[in-house]
Structures are given as structure tokens and as C-alpha cells.
Tab-separated table of C-alpha atoms in Angstrom:
chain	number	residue	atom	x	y	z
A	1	UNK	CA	3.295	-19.643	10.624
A	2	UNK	CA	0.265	-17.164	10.388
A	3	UNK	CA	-1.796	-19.869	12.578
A	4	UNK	CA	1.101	-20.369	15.287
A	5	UNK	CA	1.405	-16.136	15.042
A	6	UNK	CA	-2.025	-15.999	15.830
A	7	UNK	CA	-2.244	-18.936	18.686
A	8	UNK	CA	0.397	-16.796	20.611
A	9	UNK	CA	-0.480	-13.480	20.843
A	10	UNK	CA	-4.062	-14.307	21.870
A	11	UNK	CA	-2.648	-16.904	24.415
A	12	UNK	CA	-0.150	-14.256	25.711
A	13	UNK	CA	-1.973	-10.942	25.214
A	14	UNK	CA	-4.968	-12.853	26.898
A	15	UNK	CA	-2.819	-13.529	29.980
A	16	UNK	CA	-0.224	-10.641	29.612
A	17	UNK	CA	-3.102	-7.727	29.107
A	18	UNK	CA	-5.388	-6.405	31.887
A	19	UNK	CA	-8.254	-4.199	30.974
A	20	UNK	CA	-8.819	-1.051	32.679
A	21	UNK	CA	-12.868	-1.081	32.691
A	22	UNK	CA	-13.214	2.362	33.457
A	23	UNK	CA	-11.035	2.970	30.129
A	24	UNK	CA	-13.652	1.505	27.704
A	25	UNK	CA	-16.390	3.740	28.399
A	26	UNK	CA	-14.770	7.152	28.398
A	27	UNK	CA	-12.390	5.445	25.243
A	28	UNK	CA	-15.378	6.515	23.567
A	29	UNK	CA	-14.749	3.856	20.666
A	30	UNK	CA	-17.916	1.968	21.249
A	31	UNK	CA	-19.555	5.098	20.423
A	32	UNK	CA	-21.176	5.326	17.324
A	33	UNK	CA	-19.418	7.803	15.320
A	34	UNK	CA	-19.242	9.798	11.455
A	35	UNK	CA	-16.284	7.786	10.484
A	36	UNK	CA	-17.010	4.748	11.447
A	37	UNK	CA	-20.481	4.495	9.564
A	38	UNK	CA	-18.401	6.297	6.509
A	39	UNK	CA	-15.895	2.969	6.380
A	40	UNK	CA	-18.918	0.766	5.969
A	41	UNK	CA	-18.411	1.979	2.724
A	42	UNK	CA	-14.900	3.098	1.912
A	43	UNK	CA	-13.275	0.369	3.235
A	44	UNK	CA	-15.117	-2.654	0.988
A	45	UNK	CA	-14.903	-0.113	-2.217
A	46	UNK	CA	-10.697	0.612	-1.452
A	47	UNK	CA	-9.781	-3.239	-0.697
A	48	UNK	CA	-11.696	-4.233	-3.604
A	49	UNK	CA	-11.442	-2.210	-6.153
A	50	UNK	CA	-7.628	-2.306	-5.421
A	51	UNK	CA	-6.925	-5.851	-4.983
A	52	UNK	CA	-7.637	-6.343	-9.048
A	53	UNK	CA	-4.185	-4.750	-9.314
A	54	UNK	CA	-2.647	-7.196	-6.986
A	55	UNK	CA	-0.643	-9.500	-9.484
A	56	UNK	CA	-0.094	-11.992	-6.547
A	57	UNK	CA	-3.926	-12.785	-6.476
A	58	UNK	CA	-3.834	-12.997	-10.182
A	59	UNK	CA	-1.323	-15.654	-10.412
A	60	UNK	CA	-3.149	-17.538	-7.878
A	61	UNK	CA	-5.935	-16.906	-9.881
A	62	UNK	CA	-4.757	-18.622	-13.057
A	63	UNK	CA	-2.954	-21.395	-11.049
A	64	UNK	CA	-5.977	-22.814	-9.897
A	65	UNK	CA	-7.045	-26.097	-11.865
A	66	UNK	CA	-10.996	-25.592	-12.306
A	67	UNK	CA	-13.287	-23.236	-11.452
A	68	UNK	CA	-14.292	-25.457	-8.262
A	69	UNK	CA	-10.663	-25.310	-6.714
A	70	UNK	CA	-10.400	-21.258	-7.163
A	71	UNK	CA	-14.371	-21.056	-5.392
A	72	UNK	CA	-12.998	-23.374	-2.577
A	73	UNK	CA	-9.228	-21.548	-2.010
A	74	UNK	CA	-11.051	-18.388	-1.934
A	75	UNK	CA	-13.538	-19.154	0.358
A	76	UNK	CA	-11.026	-20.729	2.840
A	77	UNK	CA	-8.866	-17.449	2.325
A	78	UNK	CA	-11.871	-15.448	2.969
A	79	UNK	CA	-12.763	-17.050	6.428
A	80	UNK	CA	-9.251	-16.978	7.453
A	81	UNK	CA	-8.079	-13.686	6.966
A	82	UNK	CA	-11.415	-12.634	8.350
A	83	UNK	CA	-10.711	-13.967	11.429
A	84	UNK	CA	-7.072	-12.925	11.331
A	85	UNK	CA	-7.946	-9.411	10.614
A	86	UNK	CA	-10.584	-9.197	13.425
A	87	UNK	CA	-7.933	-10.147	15.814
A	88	UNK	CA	-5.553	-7.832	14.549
A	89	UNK	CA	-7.910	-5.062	14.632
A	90	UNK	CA	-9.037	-5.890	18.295
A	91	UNK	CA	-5.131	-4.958	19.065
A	92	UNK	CA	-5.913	-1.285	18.887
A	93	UNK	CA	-8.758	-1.598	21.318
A	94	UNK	CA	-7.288	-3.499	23.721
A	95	UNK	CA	-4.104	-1.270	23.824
A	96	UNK	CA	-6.681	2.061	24.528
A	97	UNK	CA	-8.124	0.194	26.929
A	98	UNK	CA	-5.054	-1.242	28.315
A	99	UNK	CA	-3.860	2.100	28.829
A	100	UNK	CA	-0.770	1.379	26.274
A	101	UNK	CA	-1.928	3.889	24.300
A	102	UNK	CA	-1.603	6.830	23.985
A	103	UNK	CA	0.503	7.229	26.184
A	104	UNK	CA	3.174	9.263	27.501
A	105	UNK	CA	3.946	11.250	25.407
A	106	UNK	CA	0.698	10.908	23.123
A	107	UNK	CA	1.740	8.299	20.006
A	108	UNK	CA	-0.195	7.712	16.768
A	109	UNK	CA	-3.001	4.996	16.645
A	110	UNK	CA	-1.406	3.439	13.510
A	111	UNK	CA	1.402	1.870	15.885
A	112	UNK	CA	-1.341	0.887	18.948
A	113	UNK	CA	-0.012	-2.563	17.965
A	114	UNK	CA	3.644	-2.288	18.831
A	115	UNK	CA	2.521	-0.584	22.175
A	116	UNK	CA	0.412	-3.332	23.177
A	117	UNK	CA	3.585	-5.664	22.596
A	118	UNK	CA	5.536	-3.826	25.178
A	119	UNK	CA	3.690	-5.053	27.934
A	120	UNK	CA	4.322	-8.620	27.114
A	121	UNK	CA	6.989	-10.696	27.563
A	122	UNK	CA	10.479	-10.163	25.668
A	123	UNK	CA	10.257	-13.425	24.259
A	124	UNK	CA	7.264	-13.250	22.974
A	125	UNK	CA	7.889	-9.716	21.403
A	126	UNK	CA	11.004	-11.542	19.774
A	127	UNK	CA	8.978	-14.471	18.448
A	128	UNK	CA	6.185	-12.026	17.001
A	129	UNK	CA	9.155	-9.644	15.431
A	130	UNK	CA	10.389	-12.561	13.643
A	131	UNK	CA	7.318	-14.218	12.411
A	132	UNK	CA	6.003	-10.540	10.931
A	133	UNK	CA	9.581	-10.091	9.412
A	134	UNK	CA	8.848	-13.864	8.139
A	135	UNK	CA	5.647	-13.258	7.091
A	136	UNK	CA	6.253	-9.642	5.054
A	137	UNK	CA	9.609	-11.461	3.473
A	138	UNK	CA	6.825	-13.751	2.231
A	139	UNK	CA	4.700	-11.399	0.820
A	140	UNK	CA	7.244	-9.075	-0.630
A	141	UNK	CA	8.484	-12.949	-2.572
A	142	UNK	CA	5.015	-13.224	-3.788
A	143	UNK	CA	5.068	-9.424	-5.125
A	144	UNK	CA	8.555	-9.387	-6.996
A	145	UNK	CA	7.408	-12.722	-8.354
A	146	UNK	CA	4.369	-11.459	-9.569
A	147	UNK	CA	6.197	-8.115	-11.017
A	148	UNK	CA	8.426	-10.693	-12.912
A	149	UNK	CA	5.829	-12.286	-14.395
A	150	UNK	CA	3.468	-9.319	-15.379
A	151	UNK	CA	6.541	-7.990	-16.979
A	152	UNK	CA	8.040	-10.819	-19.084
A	153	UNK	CA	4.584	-12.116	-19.851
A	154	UNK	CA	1.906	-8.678	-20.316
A	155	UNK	CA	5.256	-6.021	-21.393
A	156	UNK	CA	7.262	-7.654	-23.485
A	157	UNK	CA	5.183	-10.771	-24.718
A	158	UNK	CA	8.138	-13.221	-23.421
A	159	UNK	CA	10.382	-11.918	-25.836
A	160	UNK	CA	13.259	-10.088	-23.347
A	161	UNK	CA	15.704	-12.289	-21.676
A	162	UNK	CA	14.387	-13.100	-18.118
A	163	UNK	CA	17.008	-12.089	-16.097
A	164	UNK	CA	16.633	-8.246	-18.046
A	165	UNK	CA	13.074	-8.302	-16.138
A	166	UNK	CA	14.675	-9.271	-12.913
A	167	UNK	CA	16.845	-6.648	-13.084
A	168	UNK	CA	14.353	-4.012	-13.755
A	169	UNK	CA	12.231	-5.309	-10.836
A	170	UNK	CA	15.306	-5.234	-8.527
A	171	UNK	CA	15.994	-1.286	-9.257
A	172	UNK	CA	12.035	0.007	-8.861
A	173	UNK	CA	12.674	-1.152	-5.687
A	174	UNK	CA	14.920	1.069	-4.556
A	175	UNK	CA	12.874	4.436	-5.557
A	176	UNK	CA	9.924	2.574	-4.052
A	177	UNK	CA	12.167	2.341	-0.844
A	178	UNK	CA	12.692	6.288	-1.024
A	179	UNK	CA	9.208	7.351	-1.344
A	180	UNK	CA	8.160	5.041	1.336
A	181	UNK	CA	10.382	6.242	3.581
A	182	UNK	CA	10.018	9.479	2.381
A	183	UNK	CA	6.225	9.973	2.407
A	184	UNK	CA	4.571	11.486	5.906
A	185	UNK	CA	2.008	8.925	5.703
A	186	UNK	CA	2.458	4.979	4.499
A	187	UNK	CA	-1.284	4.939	5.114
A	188	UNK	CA	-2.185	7.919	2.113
A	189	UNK	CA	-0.127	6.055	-0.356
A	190	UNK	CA	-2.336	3.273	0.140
A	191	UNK	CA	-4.786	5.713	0.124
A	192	UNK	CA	-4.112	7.247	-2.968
A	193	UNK	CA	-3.460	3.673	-4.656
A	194	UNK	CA	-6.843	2.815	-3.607
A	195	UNK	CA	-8.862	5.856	-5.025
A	196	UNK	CA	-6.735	5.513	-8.476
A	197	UNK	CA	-8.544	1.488	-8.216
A	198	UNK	CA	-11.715	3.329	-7.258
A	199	UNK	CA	-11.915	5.077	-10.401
A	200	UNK	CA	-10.348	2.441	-12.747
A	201	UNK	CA	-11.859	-0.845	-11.788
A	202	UNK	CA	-15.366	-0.336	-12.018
A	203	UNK	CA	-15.510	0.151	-15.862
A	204	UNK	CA	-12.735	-2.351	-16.107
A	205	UNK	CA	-14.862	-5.439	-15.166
A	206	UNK	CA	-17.668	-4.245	-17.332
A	207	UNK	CA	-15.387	-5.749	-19.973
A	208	UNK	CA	-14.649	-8.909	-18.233
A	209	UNK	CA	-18.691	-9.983	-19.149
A	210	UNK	CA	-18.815	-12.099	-22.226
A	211	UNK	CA	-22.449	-9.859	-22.815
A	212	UNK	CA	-20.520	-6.737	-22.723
A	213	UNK	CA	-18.573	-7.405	-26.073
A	214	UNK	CA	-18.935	-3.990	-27.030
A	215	UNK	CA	-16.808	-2.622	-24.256
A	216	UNK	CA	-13.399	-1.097	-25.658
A	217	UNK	CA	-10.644	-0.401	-24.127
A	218	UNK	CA	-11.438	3.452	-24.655
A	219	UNK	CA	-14.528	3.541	-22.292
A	220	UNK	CA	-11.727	1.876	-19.785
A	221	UNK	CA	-9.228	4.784	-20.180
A	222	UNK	CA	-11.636	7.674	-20.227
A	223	UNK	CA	-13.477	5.982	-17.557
A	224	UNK	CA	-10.638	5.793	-14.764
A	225	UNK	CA	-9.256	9.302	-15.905
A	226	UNK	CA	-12.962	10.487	-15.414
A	227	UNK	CA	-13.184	9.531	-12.171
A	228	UNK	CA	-10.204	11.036	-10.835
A	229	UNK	CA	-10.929	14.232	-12.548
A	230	UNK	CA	-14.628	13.871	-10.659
A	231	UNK	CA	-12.864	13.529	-7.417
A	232	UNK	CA	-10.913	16.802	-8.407
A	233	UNK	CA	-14.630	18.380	-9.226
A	234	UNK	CA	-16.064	17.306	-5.984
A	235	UNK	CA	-13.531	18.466	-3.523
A	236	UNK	CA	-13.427	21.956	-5.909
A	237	UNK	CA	-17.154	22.311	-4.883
A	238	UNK	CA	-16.923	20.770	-1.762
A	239	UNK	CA	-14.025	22.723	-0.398
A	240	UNK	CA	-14.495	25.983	-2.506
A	241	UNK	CA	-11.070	26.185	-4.181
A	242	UNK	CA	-9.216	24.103	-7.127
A	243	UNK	CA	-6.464	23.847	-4.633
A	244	UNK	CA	-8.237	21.755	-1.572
A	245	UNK	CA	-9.959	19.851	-4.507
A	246	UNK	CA	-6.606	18.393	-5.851
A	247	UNK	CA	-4.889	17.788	-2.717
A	248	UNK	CA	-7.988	15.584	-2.047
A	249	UNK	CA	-6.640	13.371	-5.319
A	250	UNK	CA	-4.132	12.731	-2.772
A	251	UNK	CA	-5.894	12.658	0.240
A	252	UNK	CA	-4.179	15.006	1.986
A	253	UNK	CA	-6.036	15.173	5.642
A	254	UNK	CA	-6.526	11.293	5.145
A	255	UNK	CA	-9.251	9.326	6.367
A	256	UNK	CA	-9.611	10.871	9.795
A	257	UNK	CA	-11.205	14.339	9.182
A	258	UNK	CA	-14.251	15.415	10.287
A	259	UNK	CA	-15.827	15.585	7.117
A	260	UNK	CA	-17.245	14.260	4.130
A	261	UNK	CA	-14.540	14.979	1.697
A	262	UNK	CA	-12.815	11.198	1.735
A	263	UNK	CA	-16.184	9.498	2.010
A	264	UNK	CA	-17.239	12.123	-0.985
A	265	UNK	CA	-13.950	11.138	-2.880
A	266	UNK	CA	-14.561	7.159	-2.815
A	267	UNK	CA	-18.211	7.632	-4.090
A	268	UNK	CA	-17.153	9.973	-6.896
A	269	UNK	CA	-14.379	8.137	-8.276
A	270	UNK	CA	-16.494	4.159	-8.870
A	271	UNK	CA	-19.117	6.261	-10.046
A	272	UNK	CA	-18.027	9.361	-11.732
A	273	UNK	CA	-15.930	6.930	-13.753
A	274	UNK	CA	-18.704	4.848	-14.909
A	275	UNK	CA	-20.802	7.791	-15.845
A	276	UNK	CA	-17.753	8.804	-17.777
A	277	UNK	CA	-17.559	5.619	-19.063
A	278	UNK	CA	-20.293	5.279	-20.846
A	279	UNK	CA	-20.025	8.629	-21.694
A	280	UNK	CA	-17.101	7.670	-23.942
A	281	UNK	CA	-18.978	4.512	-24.875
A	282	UNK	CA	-21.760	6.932	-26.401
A	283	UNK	CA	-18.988	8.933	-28.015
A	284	UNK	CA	-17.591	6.388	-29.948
A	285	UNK	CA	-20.576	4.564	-31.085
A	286	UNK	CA	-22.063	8.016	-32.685
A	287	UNK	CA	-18.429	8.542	-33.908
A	288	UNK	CA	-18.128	5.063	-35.482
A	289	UNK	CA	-21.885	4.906	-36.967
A	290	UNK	CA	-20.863	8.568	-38.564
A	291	UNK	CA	-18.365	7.028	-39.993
A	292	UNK	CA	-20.042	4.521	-41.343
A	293	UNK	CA	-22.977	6.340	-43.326
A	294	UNK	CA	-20.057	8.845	-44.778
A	295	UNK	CA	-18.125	5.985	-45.703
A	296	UNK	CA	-21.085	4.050	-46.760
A	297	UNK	CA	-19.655	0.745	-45.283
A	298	UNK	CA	-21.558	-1.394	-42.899
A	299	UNK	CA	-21.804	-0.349	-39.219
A	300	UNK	CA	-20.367	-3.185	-36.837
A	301	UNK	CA	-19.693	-1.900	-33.527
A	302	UNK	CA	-22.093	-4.042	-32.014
A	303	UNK	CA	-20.979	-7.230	-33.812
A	304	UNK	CA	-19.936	-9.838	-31.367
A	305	UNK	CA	-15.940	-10.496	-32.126
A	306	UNK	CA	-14.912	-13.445	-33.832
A	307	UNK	CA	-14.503	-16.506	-31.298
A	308	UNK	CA	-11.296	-17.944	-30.466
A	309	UNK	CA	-9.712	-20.998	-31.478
A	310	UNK	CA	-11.064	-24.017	-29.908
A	311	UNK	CA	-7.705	-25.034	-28.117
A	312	UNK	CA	-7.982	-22.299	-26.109
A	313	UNK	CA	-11.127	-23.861	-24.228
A	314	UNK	CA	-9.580	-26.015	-21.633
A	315	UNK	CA	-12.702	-25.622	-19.387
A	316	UNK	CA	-13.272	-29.360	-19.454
A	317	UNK	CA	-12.979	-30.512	-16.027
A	318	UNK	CA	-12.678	-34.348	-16.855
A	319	UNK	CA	-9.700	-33.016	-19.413
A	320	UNK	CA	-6.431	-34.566	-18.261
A	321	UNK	CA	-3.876	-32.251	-18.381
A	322	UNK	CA	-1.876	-33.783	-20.783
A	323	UNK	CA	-4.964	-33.512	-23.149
A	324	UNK	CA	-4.678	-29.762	-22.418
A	325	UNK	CA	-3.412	-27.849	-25.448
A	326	UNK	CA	-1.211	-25.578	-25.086
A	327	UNK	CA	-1.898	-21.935	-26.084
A	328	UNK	CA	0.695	-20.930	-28.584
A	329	UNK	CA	1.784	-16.831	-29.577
A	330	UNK	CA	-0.272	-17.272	-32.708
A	331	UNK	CA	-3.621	-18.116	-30.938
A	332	UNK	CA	-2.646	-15.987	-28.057
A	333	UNK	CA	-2.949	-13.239	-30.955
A	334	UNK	CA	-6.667	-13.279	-31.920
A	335	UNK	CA	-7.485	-12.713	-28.367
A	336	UNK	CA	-6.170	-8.834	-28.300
A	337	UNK	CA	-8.720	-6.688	-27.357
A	338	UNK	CA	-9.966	-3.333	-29.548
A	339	UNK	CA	-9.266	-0.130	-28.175
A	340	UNK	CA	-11.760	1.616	-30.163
């Protein structure tokens, strides 16, 4: 479906479209500008950083077979929605220099797309409506699948009735509806998801290393919490007041001010968290070896954990899968992590 989408709408936009060439230069969009060179940056850090709390890639994640298929799947994902999302993009340039937007009277940017439709066809607007419709039904599937599953499996440990989680999943949607509809912007509450990732994933994948054993779940915590509160910090210096510094936790003048103050918020949050991080990590290790001499027991905080059980290795690619063991609650146990 996302290949036939695709196949149209350069076919028919291609034919459908004509450039005005006297548009592009005075567009000014070829123009090198602040913003642009700022989303070199933001942009990798906020997809990123926020895709590790994207349950749907997770599951996809632990479906794959072997290492090998996940490296393969990925890189065919990559080069596909790379290409997808360059054409997609080139939608809002051709529409400013179609002269669909902004027209008459001015419209946002974020809906260049829809006024580029206008000028084609009506069946071809009605065969795009339906595939995107087809496509977001898809993706919304994936999501309330994955929300299932994170909740049965990471919440309550498989023990709740199924249908219970269902439920549940079925009523956050509605106040998800509200605040959607609600919110000014659909952009800042991606926005705001994505600096909350900012902060949080960086000194979560420090504990995903096998050499960073020591890592608690503490460092984690104080870590993301850090960052936000450095984001608060910068945009209280930045700004002047505490009250422009926490509407920038919420990125209230989004990306498309003249400023520093989102590019400023996206480098404090990875790396004020880290730096608060292992702040905490320094904490608890003098806290824990104080312990230790006025307790007068042995100081093991940088003891490597004890390693699982050996059916839990199923890394074997020549393993059939019925030879596969199966990871029962009991073994599932002894892999809890240590918050402190």
C-alpha cells in the first residue's frame, strides 16, 4: 500500500503540478538559514532518542529470529522510509513553489500537503485519503497492540486477565483523543514527547552495555529528571525569567523561533542528563562504600551480577526452535535489575 501510495502521487503530482520558476528563488527556502542548520541536530537527537519508547519497534525487535534478520529488516526499513520521507518532505516545496501555498488567505506550512492535493485530480485525492486513513488505521493497530502487550507483560507480569488490559487501553484513548484535539499544536506534543526522550534515553542505554554492570536504575531516574530540570536552567538564563524557562519544558514558541532556545533545549536535556547521571552514579558509590566501612562488610558495588541461567541463552543460530527453552517466571526473576 505505502509503495502503490507513493507510485501515485509522484506519477500524478509530476503531471498534475507546474512549477512557477520565479517562485523558487524569492521562496527563499534554498537559502541557507538558522533553523535549518539547527535541525541537523535536533531532528536525529528527537527521532532517536524517542523512538526507544516506541513499543511497536520493540516488538519487532524481539520478533526477529537472529541477530542477522533484525540487521537486515532494519536496514531495508531504513532505506525505505528514507526515501518515503524525502518525497513527503519535497510536498511542502513543491506546494510554495506551486503557488498552493500560502495562499489566500495565508494557511500554516504544517498542512502544505493537503494544499498541494487540491490541485490534483478528485480521484486521486480520494485514493490518497483512503490509503493515509489505511495506513494510520495500521499504525494506530500496531500501537494498541503494543500498549497491550507492554501492559500485560512489563505492569502486571501476565498475571491480570487479558481482556482487563484491553479495556484499560481502550479508555486512555479517549483522554488521548481530548488533548489531541485540544492542544494548539499536534506538533509541540511531539515536541515535548521528544525532549522528555532527550533527557531520558541517553543514560538509559548506558545500561543496556554488558561493561556497564554497575549502572542502576537510580543514575536512570536522576538522570532523565536532571535533564529536564537543565532545560528549565537553560531557558531561566537564556530568557532571564523562571517563567520563559519552564514554558520552554514545553516548548512553547516551538521549533520555528528565531532563536536558540529549542536548539539550546535539545542539547541540554541528552547532556545535562548524563552529567546528572553520573552525578548520581558518584553519589551512590560514596554512599554505598560509606556504608560499607561503618558496617564493616565488604564493598561490592562494582561486582559484576550473578549470570543468568543458561536457558535463557538462545543466541545459537543453528538452535532449532523447538530446542529453544522456554523462559519460565522463575528464571525471568534473576534477571531484575537493582535500583540502587
Amino acid at each position: 500500500m505505502v509503495v502503490g501510495l507513493v507510485i501515485l502521487a509522484v506519477i500524478t503530482v509530476g503531471v498534475e503540478t507546474h512549477i512557477d520558476k520565479s517562485l523558487i528563488q524569492s521562496s527563499g527556502f534554498l537559502n541557507s538559514s538558522l533553523l535549518g542548520w539547527q535541525l541537523i541536530y535536533i531532528l536525529p537527537v528527537a527521532i532517536l532518542t524517542n523512538d526507544f519508547f516506541i513499543s511497536g519497534f520493540w516488538m519487532r525487535t524481539f520478533a526477529s529470529k537472529t541477530d542477522r534478520d533484525l540487521m537486515i529488516g532494519t536496514s531495508i526499513a531504513t532505506v525505505a522510509v528514507t526515501c518515503i520521507l524525502t518525497l513527503v518532505g519535497a510536498t511542502g516545496l513543491l506546494a510554495a513553489w506551486t503557488g498552493a501555498w500560502p495562499g489566500n488567505p495565508p494557511q500554516e506550512g504544517s498542512i502544505a500537503f493537503f494544499l498541494l492535493l487540491e490541485q490534483l485530480p478528485a480521484w486521486v485525492v480520494g485514493v490518497v485519503l483512503v490509503m493515509t486513513v489505511s495506513l494510520s488505521t495500521a499504525a494506530f493497530d500496531s500501537l494498541q497492540s503494543a500498549m497491550v502487550s507492554t501492559g500485560s507483560n512489563d505492569l502486571f507480569r501476565n498475571k491480570l486477565n487479558f481482556w482487563w488490559i484491553r479495556l484499560a487501553v481502550v479508555l486512555v484513548i479517549f483522554p488521548v483523543v481530548v488533548v489531541a484535539l485540544k492542544s494548539p499544536s499536534v506538533l509541540q506534543i511531539y515536541l515535548i514527547s521528544d525532549l522528555v526522550s532527550a533527557s531520558s534515553v541517553p543514560v538509559l542505554v548506558i545500561g543496556l552495555s554488558n561493561k556497564c554492570y554497575w549502572w542502576r536504575g537510580f543514575e536512570v531516574v536522576v538522570g532523565g529528571l536532571g535533564g529536564l530540570l537543565t532545560v528549565f536552567i537553560f531557558g531561566t538564563i537564556y530568557f532571564g525569567n523562571a517563567q520563559d524557562g519552564a514554558n520552554l519544558l514545553l516548548l512553547e514558541n516551538g521549533l520555528y523561533s528565531d532563536d536558540w532556545s529549542a536548539f539550546g533545549a535539545f542539547v541540554a536535556a541528552p547532556f545535562g542528563g548524563l552529567i546528572w547521571g553520573f552525578g548520581a552514579f558518584a553519589l551512590r558509590i560514596w554512599i554505598q562504600w560509606t556504608m560499607a566501612k561503618v558496617k564493616g562488610h565488604r564493598f561490592d558495588a562494582f561486582d559484576r551480577p550473578t549470570p543468568p541461567p543458561t536457558s535463557l541463552f538462545t543466541e545459537n543460530e543453528a538452535m532449532s526452535d523447538e530446542d529453544r527453552e522456554v523462559v519460565t517466571d522463575g528464571e525471568a526473576s534473576l534477571l531484575k535489575g537493582r535500583f540502587f
